[in-house]
């Protein structure tokens, strides 16, 4: 009996020792290397497989990462030098597949119709009145002015409508709708190139470099959100993107942008809070070149209290980026709800950088969609994208026809 008990004790001890070895052996394997020093600026790798169409890592990437200090990616990232995942590590967020851009305005049409109801349908109702007297024309004018169309464009439109209604004869609802549609489209313009220029440029060394897009605007307009949404638009269109968090003024901006990037597998180059935006922008393009990305999107800080400071900073960001090669697009983000104030902002920004396109945000929350006309007149550049909500895919290419149809149908 004693022998049996002894044999059992020995067996338990031996088994315990073996399993202990296995566990400690596993533990050893899982031990990560000592963490890297704080990055300055750092490049955060996306948390999971890059999306379709993104280039695989090149040896140059690895080399660069050992030179620069790189924040190690989270669990499942495909970076060679990443340590094996700790079982306790929080699961990396899955990379999302953004909604295709084509047809987004169709989905968002109801939101647009709702917010711009007074403009489109209001005008139609007024034009359908039995007697188009002076008072009615004044109401039409007021409707346009209230929607922020601007004084000169309003007068032009009213004049043309008066002329055309006169020769129209019978005013059928269909006839009036067609007339208003045509005139609103003339006012907004259908010929402008509204594509966001993201094509590769030729770098100063003669090689191809990623398309570079700078996003500028006053803080609070939705600039960082728009940069994140635009990354999704580009990824949806099959492009690989690197983000540059050059808004070092607003504390949470870099984290916010990085989260947007991680959701679609785009790297974010960032620096310390209050750091030099130009150097982050420079590094972002450098990173884009290193990983042969299609597009680099640079979020910038926008404070208007010192115009000279803003001028210096934005001008410097652009000049420093241009040491790599051309900036293909400078998008000005304007909050549609700010009305005339938005136009003042537009003027200031246009003085400091060459704006090539406008993004009008928060059109879902205001009836002042006429600002599209006013801002295009003011800057002489087209509205290229519109924001219609806080959802990740609520940024749509601006299509005048779809826009006007949503207004009056
Ligand atoms: P930034 O300081 O200019 O970078 O501003 P943020 O990107 O942080 O955006 C400010 C707020 O505006 C956030 O709450 C966004 O969700 C919101 N926002 C941005 N675009 C839109 C939009 O198109 N519609 C609505 N309703 N909210 C938006």
CSV table of C-alpha atoms in Angstrom, one decimal, residues 189-394:
chain,number,residue,atom,x,y,z
A,189,UNK,CA,-21.8,74.9,-61.5
A,190,UNK,CA,-21.6,71.5,-63.1
A,191,UNK,CA,-18.3,71.9,-64.9
A,192,UNK,CA,-15.8,72.2,-62.0
A,193,UNK,CA,-13.4,69.4,-61.3
A,194,UNK,CA,-14.6,68.1,-58.0
A,195,UNK,CA,-12.3,65.1,-57.7
A,196,UNK,CA,-9.9,65.1,-54.8
A,197,UNK,CA,-6.4,65.1,-56.3
A,198,UNK,CA,-4.7,62.1,-54.9
A,199,UNK,CA,-2.6,60.9,-57.8
A,200,UNK,CA,1.1,60.2,-57.3
A,201,UNK,CA,3.4,63.2,-57.8
A,202,UNK,CA,6.9,63.3,-59.0
A,203,UNK,CA,9.2,63.9,-56.0
A,204,UNK,CA,12.1,66.3,-56.0
A,205,UNK,CA,14.4,63.3,-56.5
A,206,UNK,CA,12.6,62.4,-59.7
A,207,UNK,CA,10.8,59.4,-58.3
A,208,UNK,CA,7.1,58.9,-57.8
A,209,UNK,CA,5.8,59.9,-54.4
A,210,UNK,CA,2.4,59.5,-52.9
A,211,UNK,CA,-0.3,62.0,-53.5
A,212,UNK,CA,-0.2,64.5,-50.7
A,213,UNK,CA,-3.4,66.1,-49.3
A,214,UNK,CA,-3.3,68.8,-46.6
A,215,UNK,CA,-6.5,69.3,-44.6
A,216,UNK,CA,-6.8,72.8,-43.1
A,217,UNK,CA,-9.5,74.7,-41.3
A,218,UNK,CA,-10.5,76.1,-37.9
A,219,UNK,CA,-10.6,73.6,-35.0
A,220,UNK,CA,-14.1,72.5,-34.3
A,221,UNK,CA,-15.2,72.5,-38.0
A,222,UNK,CA,-14.7,68.7,-38.2
A,223,UNK,CA,-11.3,68.8,-39.7
A,224,UNK,CA,-9.8,65.7,-38.0
A,225,UNK,CA,-13.0,63.8,-38.4
A,226,UNK,CA,-13.0,64.7,-42.1
A,227,UNK,CA,-9.4,63.6,-42.5
A,228,UNK,CA,-10.4,60.2,-40.9
A,229,UNK,CA,-13.5,59.9,-43.1
A,230,UNK,CA,-11.4,60.8,-46.2
A,231,UNK,CA,-9.0,58.1,-45.3
A,232,UNK,CA,-12.0,55.7,-45.4
A,233,UNK,CA,-13.1,57.1,-48.8
A,234,UNK,CA,-9.7,56.5,-50.2
A,235,UNK,CA,-9.4,53.0,-48.7
A,236,UNK,CA,-12.9,52.2,-50.1
A,237,UNK,CA,-11.5,53.3,-53.5
A,238,UNK,CA,-8.7,50.8,-53.1
A,239,UNK,CA,-5.9,53.2,-52.1
A,240,UNK,CA,-3.4,52.8,-49.3
A,241,UNK,CA,-3.1,55.7,-46.9
A,242,UNK,CA,-0.7,57.2,-44.4
A,243,UNK,CA,-2.0,59.8,-42.0
A,244,UNK,CA,0.0,62.7,-40.6
A,245,UNK,CA,-1.2,64.0,-37.2
A,246,UNK,CA,0.1,67.5,-37.6
A,247,UNK,CA,-2.6,69.1,-35.4
A,248,UNK,CA,-0.4,69.2,-32.3
A,249,UNK,CA,-2.4,72.1,-30.9
A,250,UNK,CA,-5.5,70.2,-29.9
A,251,UNK,CA,-4.6,67.6,-27.3
A,252,UNK,CA,-6.8,64.7,-28.5
A,253,UNK,CA,-6.4,65.2,-32.2
A,254,UNK,CA,-3.6,62.8,-32.8
A,255,UNK,CA,-5.3,60.0,-30.8
A,256,UNK,CA,-8.5,60.7,-32.7
A,257,UNK,CA,-6.8,60.5,-36.0
A,258,UNK,CA,-4.9,57.3,-35.1
A,259,UNK,CA,-8.1,55.6,-34.2
A,260,UNK,CA,-9.6,56.5,-37.5
A,261,UNK,CA,-6.5,55.1,-39.2
A,262,UNK,CA,-6.5,51.9,-37.3
A,263,UNK,CA,-10.0,51.2,-38.3
A,264,UNK,CA,-9.0,51.0,-41.9
A,265,UNK,CA,-5.4,49.7,-41.5
A,266,UNK,CA,-3.7,53.1,-42.1
A,267,UNK,CA,-0.5,54.1,-40.3
A,268,UNK,CA,-0.5,57.4,-38.4
A,269,UNK,CA,2.7,59.4,-38.0
A,270,UNK,CA,2.5,61.5,-34.9
A,271,UNK,CA,4.6,63.5,-32.6
A,272,UNK,CA,4.5,65.0,-29.1
A,273,UNK,CA,1.7,67.3,-28.1
A,274,UNK,CA,2.7,70.9,-29.0
A,275,UNK,CA,5.4,69.5,-31.3
A,276,UNK,CA,6.5,71.0,-34.6
A,277,UNK,CA,3.6,70.3,-37.1
A,278,UNK,CA,5.9,70.8,-40.1
A,279,UNK,CA,8.3,68.0,-39.0
A,280,UNK,CA,5.5,65.6,-38.4
A,281,UNK,CA,4.1,66.4,-41.9
A,282,UNK,CA,7.5,65.9,-43.3
A,283,UNK,CA,7.9,62.5,-41.6
A,284,UNK,CA,4.4,61.5,-42.7
A,285,UNK,CA,5.3,62.0,-46.3
A,286,UNK,CA,8.7,60.2,-45.7
A,287,UNK,CA,6.7,57.3,-44.2
A,288,UNK,CA,4.4,57.3,-47.2
A,289,UNK,CA,7.3,57.2,-49.6
A,290,UNK,CA,9.0,54.4,-47.6
A,291,UNK,CA,6.0,52.2,-47.7
A,292,UNK,CA,5.0,53.1,-51.2
A,293,UNK,CA,1.6,54.4,-50.0
A,294,UNK,CA,-0.8,55.9,-52.5
A,295,UNK,CA,-1.8,58.9,-50.5
A,296,UNK,CA,-0.6,60.8,-47.4
A,297,UNK,CA,-3.3,62.8,-45.6
A,298,UNK,CA,-2.1,65.6,-43.3
A,299,UNK,CA,-4.3,67.0,-40.6
A,300,UNK,CA,-3.2,70.4,-39.5
A,301,UNK,CA,-4.1,72.8,-36.6
A,302,UNK,CA,-6.3,75.7,-37.2
A,303,UNK,CA,-6.5,78.6,-34.8
A,304,UNK,CA,-7.5,82.0,-35.9
A,305,UNK,CA,-6.6,84.1,-32.9
A,306,UNK,CA,-3.3,85.0,-34.4
A,307,UNK,CA,-3.5,85.2,-38.1
A,308,UNK,CA,0.3,85.7,-38.5
A,309,UNK,CA,0.9,82.5,-36.4
A,310,UNK,CA,-1.4,80.5,-38.5
A,311,UNK,CA,0.1,81.9,-41.7
A,312,UNK,CA,3.6,81.0,-40.5
A,313,UNK,CA,2.6,77.6,-39.4
A,314,UNK,CA,0.5,76.5,-42.4
A,315,UNK,CA,2.9,78.0,-44.8
A,316,UNK,CA,5.8,76.2,-43.2
A,317,UNK,CA,4.0,72.9,-43.1
A,318,UNK,CA,3.4,73.2,-46.9
A,319,UNK,CA,6.9,74.4,-47.7
A,320,UNK,CA,8.5,71.6,-45.6
A,321,UNK,CA,6.3,68.9,-47.2
A,322,UNK,CA,7.3,70.3,-50.6
A,323,UNK,CA,10.9,69.4,-49.8
A,324,UNK,CA,9.7,65.9,-50.8
A,325,UNK,CA,7.6,66.9,-53.7
A,326,UNK,CA,4.3,68.6,-54.6
A,327,UNK,CA,1.2,68.9,-52.4
A,328,UNK,CA,-1.6,67.7,-54.7
A,329,UNK,CA,-4.5,69.1,-52.8
A,330,UNK,CA,-5.2,71.6,-50.0
A,331,UNK,CA,-8.7,71.0,-48.6
A,332,UNK,CA,-10.4,73.7,-46.5
A,333,UNK,CA,-12.9,72.3,-44.0
A,334,UNK,CA,-15.8,74.6,-43.3
A,335,UNK,CA,-18.6,74.1,-40.9
A,336,UNK,CA,-21.9,74.8,-42.8
A,337,UNK,CA,-23.6,75.8,-39.6
A,338,UNK,CA,-21.4,78.8,-39.1
A,339,UNK,CA,-22.8,80.7,-42.0
A,340,UNK,CA,-21.1,84.0,-42.8
A,341,UNK,CA,-18.5,83.3,-40.2
A,342,UNK,CA,-17.4,80.4,-42.4
A,343,UNK,CA,-16.9,82.8,-45.2
A,344,UNK,CA,-14.6,85.0,-43.1
A,345,UNK,CA,-12.6,81.9,-42.2
A,346,UNK,CA,-12.4,80.9,-45.8
A,347,UNK,CA,-11.0,84.3,-46.7
A,348,UNK,CA,-8.3,84.1,-44.0
A,349,UNK,CA,-7.2,80.6,-45.0
A,350,UNK,CA,-7.1,81.5,-48.7
A,351,UNK,CA,-4.7,84.2,-47.9
A,352,UNK,CA,-2.3,81.9,-46.2
A,353,UNK,CA,-2.4,78.8,-48.4
A,354,UNK,CA,-3.6,78.0,-51.9
A,355,UNK,CA,-6.9,76.3,-51.2
A,356,UNK,CA,-7.8,73.8,-54.0
A,357,UNK,CA,-11.0,72.4,-52.7
A,358,UNK,CA,-13.6,72.8,-49.9
A,359,UNK,CA,-15.2,70.3,-47.6
A,360,UNK,CA,-18.5,71.5,-46.2
A,361,UNK,CA,-19.3,69.6,-43.0
A,362,UNK,CA,-22.4,69.4,-40.8
A,363,UNK,CA,-24.8,70.0,-43.7
A,364,UNK,CA,-27.1,67.5,-41.9
A,365,UNK,CA,-27.6,70.0,-39.1
A,366,UNK,CA,-28.4,73.3,-40.9
A,367,UNK,CA,-30.8,74.6,-43.5
A,368,UNK,CA,-28.0,76.9,-44.8
A,369,UNK,CA,-26.9,74.7,-47.8
A,370,UNK,CA,-26.7,77.8,-49.9
A,371,UNK,CA,-23.2,78.4,-48.4
A,372,UNK,CA,-22.0,76.1,-51.1
A,373,UNK,CA,-22.7,78.8,-53.7
A,374,UNK,CA,-21.3,81.6,-51.5
A,375,UNK,CA,-18.1,79.8,-50.6
A,376,UNK,CA,-17.3,78.8,-54.2
A,377,UNK,CA,-17.8,82.4,-55.3
A,378,UNK,CA,-15.6,83.7,-52.5
A,379,UNK,CA,-12.7,81.3,-53.1
A,380,UNK,CA,-13.1,80.4,-56.7
A,381,UNK,CA,-12.6,76.8,-55.9
A,382,UNK,CA,-15.2,74.0,-55.9
A,383,UNK,CA,-16.8,72.2,-53.0
A,384,UNK,CA,-15.5,68.7,-53.4
A,385,UNK,CA,-16.9,66.8,-50.4
A,386,UNK,CA,-19.8,67.2,-48.0
A,387,UNK,CA,-20.3,65.9,-44.5
A,388,UNK,CA,-23.8,64.7,-43.6
A,389,UNK,CA,-23.4,63.2,-40.2
A,390,UNK,CA,-21.2,61.9,-37.5
A,391,UNK,CA,-21.1,58.3,-38.9
A,392,UNK,CA,-17.8,57.0,-40.3
A,393,UNK,CA,-19.1,56.9,-43.9
A,394,UNK,CA,-21.2,60.1,-43.8
